[in-house]
Amino acid sequence: MAQYRVVSGSVALITIQNPPVNALRAAVREGLFNTIKRASSDPQVRSVVLSGHNGTFCGGADIKEFGNVSLPGPHLVEIFQLMEDLVKPVVAAIEGFALGGGLELALACHYRIGHSKAKVGFPEVNLGLFPGAGGSQRLPRLVGVPAALDIIITGRHVAAGEALKLGLLDRVIDQNTVDAAVTFSKIQKCTSPPISGKPLDNHRLGNRPCPPLENMDAFFEEAMKRVHSRARGAVAPITCVQAVRGAATLPFHKGMELEKMLLGTLFNSAQAQASQYCFFAERAGARWSMPSGARWDTCKAKPISTAAVIGLGTMGRGITVALARAGLSVVAVETQEHQLAEAQRAVSRMLKGGGRVSYSPDLQAAAEVDLVVEAVFEDMAIKEKIFKQLSEVCKPGTLLTTNTSTLDIDRLASCTRDPQLVVGMHFFAPAHIMRLLEVVYGPRSSPEAVATAMQLGKRMGKVSVAVGNCTGFVGNRMLKPYLEQANFLLEEGATPELVDAALEEFGFPMGVFKMSDLSGLDVGWRVRKEEGLTGPGVTAGQPMRIRHGRRYSPLGDLMCEEGRYGQKTGSGWYLYDKPGGRVARSDPWLRNFLEQYRARHGLVARRISQQEVLERCLYALINEGFRVLEDGIAASPQNIDAIYVFGYSWPKHRGGPMFYASQVGLARVLEGLNHYHQAHPDVPHLEPCSLLRRLVASGSPPINKWSEVVKGHRSQL
Ligand SMILES: CCC/C=C/C(=O)SCCNC(=O)CCNC(=O)[C@H](O)C(C)(C)COP(=O)([O-])OP(=O)([O-])OC[C@H]1O[C@@H](n2cnc3c(N)ncnc32)[C@H](O)[C@@H]1OP(=O)([O-])[O-]
């Protein structure tokens, strides 16, 4: 776990060995503790070099160990102190990553030498924590308070070059880092005296005061204000500021006590558990499986080096950028000439002149590519035509994928020569920024096609999740009941402001109505017209608020009929200063419109609490999540949660909808749904689904045990 060798006559080389990222699990901590003691007492040893096996210094504490009430083995704080106090110089040789506890380990060394490609950082904030093993106290002493606070609050990876400028690294080199560190630990350069034996006090960060900061109170007040406005209810970023303030104002040992106390409040908190769950959910999608039994580890992806994107609207442009950035040569096809020229300018701007992209108005240009992403207008007839043409134009074996957000993949596949080569690649806007990719397999999609789309997603840096084929797949299918509840709440007396405030307080960056205004109300209107829910397809004489025997809210349709499409028209659920304006203001027109609407339909407005808003919107969405699981559309609750966190901005510190349900308690969610369904029997989405009932009947097992109940449940369907 921590290998000990004496090299170059007098240097103890300690190498952490715990693949894949050399996380500091109990055995590693034990190993470090013992080898440092050994180096200390070994008379042959005059200096120490600390490194990580296989090109990675250390990925930090072992996140899998968290959740244990008390971690076994020596504590990191104790090990780091032992190292800092060593009378022999200790040099960290940083290759790959030094993250979290890994960087704290490096900060407890007296010197740090990094490879030019190395990255360092404190990502703990993303896990609902902060660098609580001395990092919050040592880093500000080394690089100053503003730089330290920035690194700790953002959790970003700092490249070696920047780390050198900040003074976080003493040296950056291109050669073998361990060899360089060994040499460095023995002699500084021929003109300088040897390091070994030099007084090390100034290199013990715990002994150093924090560099002074002018206007410290104002600095921290401002920092706290900024963090509060961005944290969306997450506690960890606030704790980061408190801990760094401690470093700036307290002696080291007092700062360490504060750090310990703050960590104690976070370590087993619900938010920390949710954030750590998200860490693993993000990676769980890579181990995909299909109902046929095909799996990530048994299917090989086809090599892809060229791709075509068909349709260069907003989505098509973003997809082109994402593919080009992943190193593919891209043919961008748009049949409308003016749109093509505009797209070319926009894509070049986004790629800043880089990337290999060619443009064409002709589908024939896709003839030789390995993969196509169709991203035209959301219209089945148009897409079917394009798939038919692509099937004729493209070389045999080309993978045909669609960016549809709701339409039937299998119907598109049936227009082609090789239906097994068709899968969905559902990107989220803006496609070159949003991390989520839903890879949708139809009943005839081949495992190889799925493997290829999943691997391409990885190359693009996406969180890719393989899902089954149904209307809306996973994300949009679950979103439908959520949107529906929001509209019903308006009918019953709520305002867009009330609903949005409840959801934003929960942690969403934007409430549902602001979000609709941003994405355009006409998008859903068009879909509802296609579905015959509104417009000319509706049978004459049908009551306005009932469709297919269920409650229906025509509010969104009425808004569109008024030309209120959202931000793009300057008005929607809110008012904007101009078309395309971004700042939402309450609109007296809407208040009036809602009052008239309620009066017309005999609805009496009642007071609606934020709790009801949250429960109705979120429980309806969660209930659909259980249906998605029971239908086998998503393979696991982790996959659903990854979709919501990375595609729909569900707050990470709430862990995704299914994890949130497990934290609230499945029995309470069931009870809530029962209650609301009784009050609204004409809303089937509020009727608790059978999987949820069954889970509650099985004693509400923890989320990682749901799959056993799901399996039993599916076999009975
Ligand atoms: C004491 C309180 C203070 C807290 C201190 C801390 O240090 S908190 C920690 C602060 N540190 C961090 O937050 C760093 C977290 N890690 C990372 O950000 C990335 O892993 C990476 C950038 C190091 C490498 O990226 P990459 O794309 O090359 O690789 P990848 O991401 O695919 O991971 C490969 C496998 O390793 C697994 N695994 C990884 N790290 C840990 C871990 N610390 N632990 C356990 N497991 C970990 C990961 O799950 C995956 O397993 P799978 O799915 O194959 O079974």
PDB file of N, CA and C in Angstrom, residues 2 14 27-39 74-75 78-80 82:
ATOM      1  N   ALA A   2       1.992   1.233   0.772  1.00  0.00           N
ATOM      2  CA  ALA A   2       2.977   2.311   0.685  1.00  0.00           C
ATOM      3  C   ALA A   2       4.338   1.640   0.647  1.00  0.00           C
ATOM      4  N   ILE A  14       9.025   6.767  -0.910  1.00  0.00           N
ATOM      5  CA  ILE A  14       7.765   6.144  -0.470  1.00  0.00           C
ATOM      6  C   ILE A  14       6.767   6.264  -1.615  1.00  0.00           C
ATOM      7  N   ALA A  27      -5.605   0.993   4.717  1.00  0.00           N
ATOM      8  CA  ALA A  27      -4.321   0.299   4.590  1.00  0.00           C
ATOM      9  C   ALA A  27      -3.236   1.249   4.081  1.00  0.00           C
ATOM     10  N   VAL A  28      -3.621   2.192   3.233  1.00  0.00           N
ATOM     11  CA  VAL A  28      -2.646   3.167   2.724  1.00  0.00           C
ATOM     12  C   VAL A  28      -2.216   4.099   3.848  1.00  0.00           C
ATOM     13  N   ARG A  29      -3.182   4.524   4.636  1.00  0.00           N
ATOM     14  CA  ARG A  29      -2.850   5.425   5.759  1.00  0.00           C
ATOM     15  C   ARG A  29      -1.894   4.714   6.720  1.00  0.00           C
ATOM     16  N   GLU A  30      -2.206   3.480   6.985  1.00  0.00           N
ATOM     17  CA  GLU A  30      -1.347   2.664   7.852  1.00  0.00           C
ATOM     18  C   GLU A  30       0.067   2.598   7.267  1.00  0.00           C
ATOM     19  N   GLY A  31       0.116   2.320   5.961  1.00  0.00           N
ATOM     20  CA  GLY A  31       1.399   2.200   5.264  1.00  0.00           C
ATOM     21  C   GLY A  31       2.185   3.499   5.320  1.00  0.00           C
ATOM     22  N   LEU A  32       1.504   4.605   5.090  1.00  0.00           N
ATOM     23  CA  LEU A  32       2.182   5.905   5.113  1.00  0.00           C
ATOM     24  C   LEU A  32       2.761   6.179   6.499  1.00  0.00           C
ATOM     25  N   PHE A  33       1.920   5.943   7.492  1.00  0.00           N
ATOM     26  CA  PHE A  33       2.316   6.196   8.875  1.00  0.00           C
ATOM     27  C   PHE A  33       3.600   5.413   9.207  1.00  0.00           C
ATOM     28  N   ASN A  34       3.582   4.133   8.837  1.00  0.00           N
ATOM     29  CA  ASN A  34       4.724   3.267   9.177  1.00  0.00           C
ATOM     30  C   ASN A  34       5.976   3.644   8.393  1.00  0.00           C
ATOM     31  N   THR A  35       5.803   3.938   7.099  1.00  0.00           N
ATOM     32  CA  THR A  35       6.996   4.227   6.287  1.00  0.00           C
ATOM     33  C   THR A  35       7.609   5.586   6.663  1.00  0.00           C
ATOM     34  N   ILE A  36       6.791   6.533   7.064  1.00  0.00           N
ATOM     35  CA  ILE A  36       7.350   7.831   7.484  1.00  0.00           C
ATOM     36  C   ILE A  36       8.168   7.636   8.761  1.00  0.00           C
ATOM     37  N   LYS A  37       7.621   6.845   9.655  1.00  0.00           N
ATOM     38  CA  LYS A  37       8.352   6.561  10.907  1.00  0.00           C
ATOM     39  C   LYS A  37       9.671   5.854  10.589  1.00  0.00           C
ATOM     40  N   ARG A  38       9.570   4.936   9.630  1.00  0.00           N
ATOM     41  CA  ARG A  38      10.775   4.166   9.270  1.00  0.00           C
ATOM     42  C   ARG A  38      11.836   5.104   8.677  1.00  0.00           C
ATOM     43  N   ALA A  39      11.393   6.007   7.789  1.00  0.00           N
ATOM     44  CA  ALA A  39      12.334   6.956   7.176  1.00  0.00           C
ATOM     45  C   ALA A  39      12.965   7.839   8.246  1.00  0.00           C
ATOM     46  N   PRO A  74      -4.964   4.992  11.126  1.00  0.00           N
ATOM     47  CA  PRO A  74      -4.553   6.329  11.550  1.00  0.00           C
ATOM     48  C   PRO A  74      -5.260   7.414  10.741  1.00  0.00           C
ATOM     49  N   HIS A  75      -5.502   8.540  11.391  1.00  0.00           N
ATOM     50  CA  HIS A  75      -6.226   9.629  10.747  1.00  0.00           C
ATOM     51  C   HIS A  75      -5.256  10.451   9.898  1.00  0.00           C
ATOM     52  N   GLU A  78      -3.192  13.232  11.581  1.00  0.00           N
ATOM     53  CA  GLU A  78      -2.087  12.705  12.377  1.00  0.00           C
ATOM     54  C   GLU A  78      -0.884  12.380  11.470  1.00  0.00           C
ATOM     55  N   ILE A  79      -1.164  11.736  10.337  1.00  0.00           N
ATOM     56  CA  ILE A  79      -0.091  11.352   9.408  1.00  0.00           C
ATOM     57  C   ILE A  79       0.593  12.604   8.848  1.00  0.00           C
ATOM     58  N   PHE A  80      -0.239  13.589   8.468  1.00  0.00           N
ATOM     59  CA  PHE A  80       0.326  14.789   7.841  1.00  0.00           C
ATOM     60  C   PHE A  80       1.202  15.554   8.847  1.00  0.00           C
ATOM     61  N   LEU A  82       2.837  14.244  11.340  1.00  0.00           N
ATOM     62  CA  LEU A  82       4.057  13.455  11.506  1.00  0.00           C
ATOM     63  C   LEU A  82       5.049  13.793  10.387  1.00  0.00           C
TER      64      LEU A  82
END
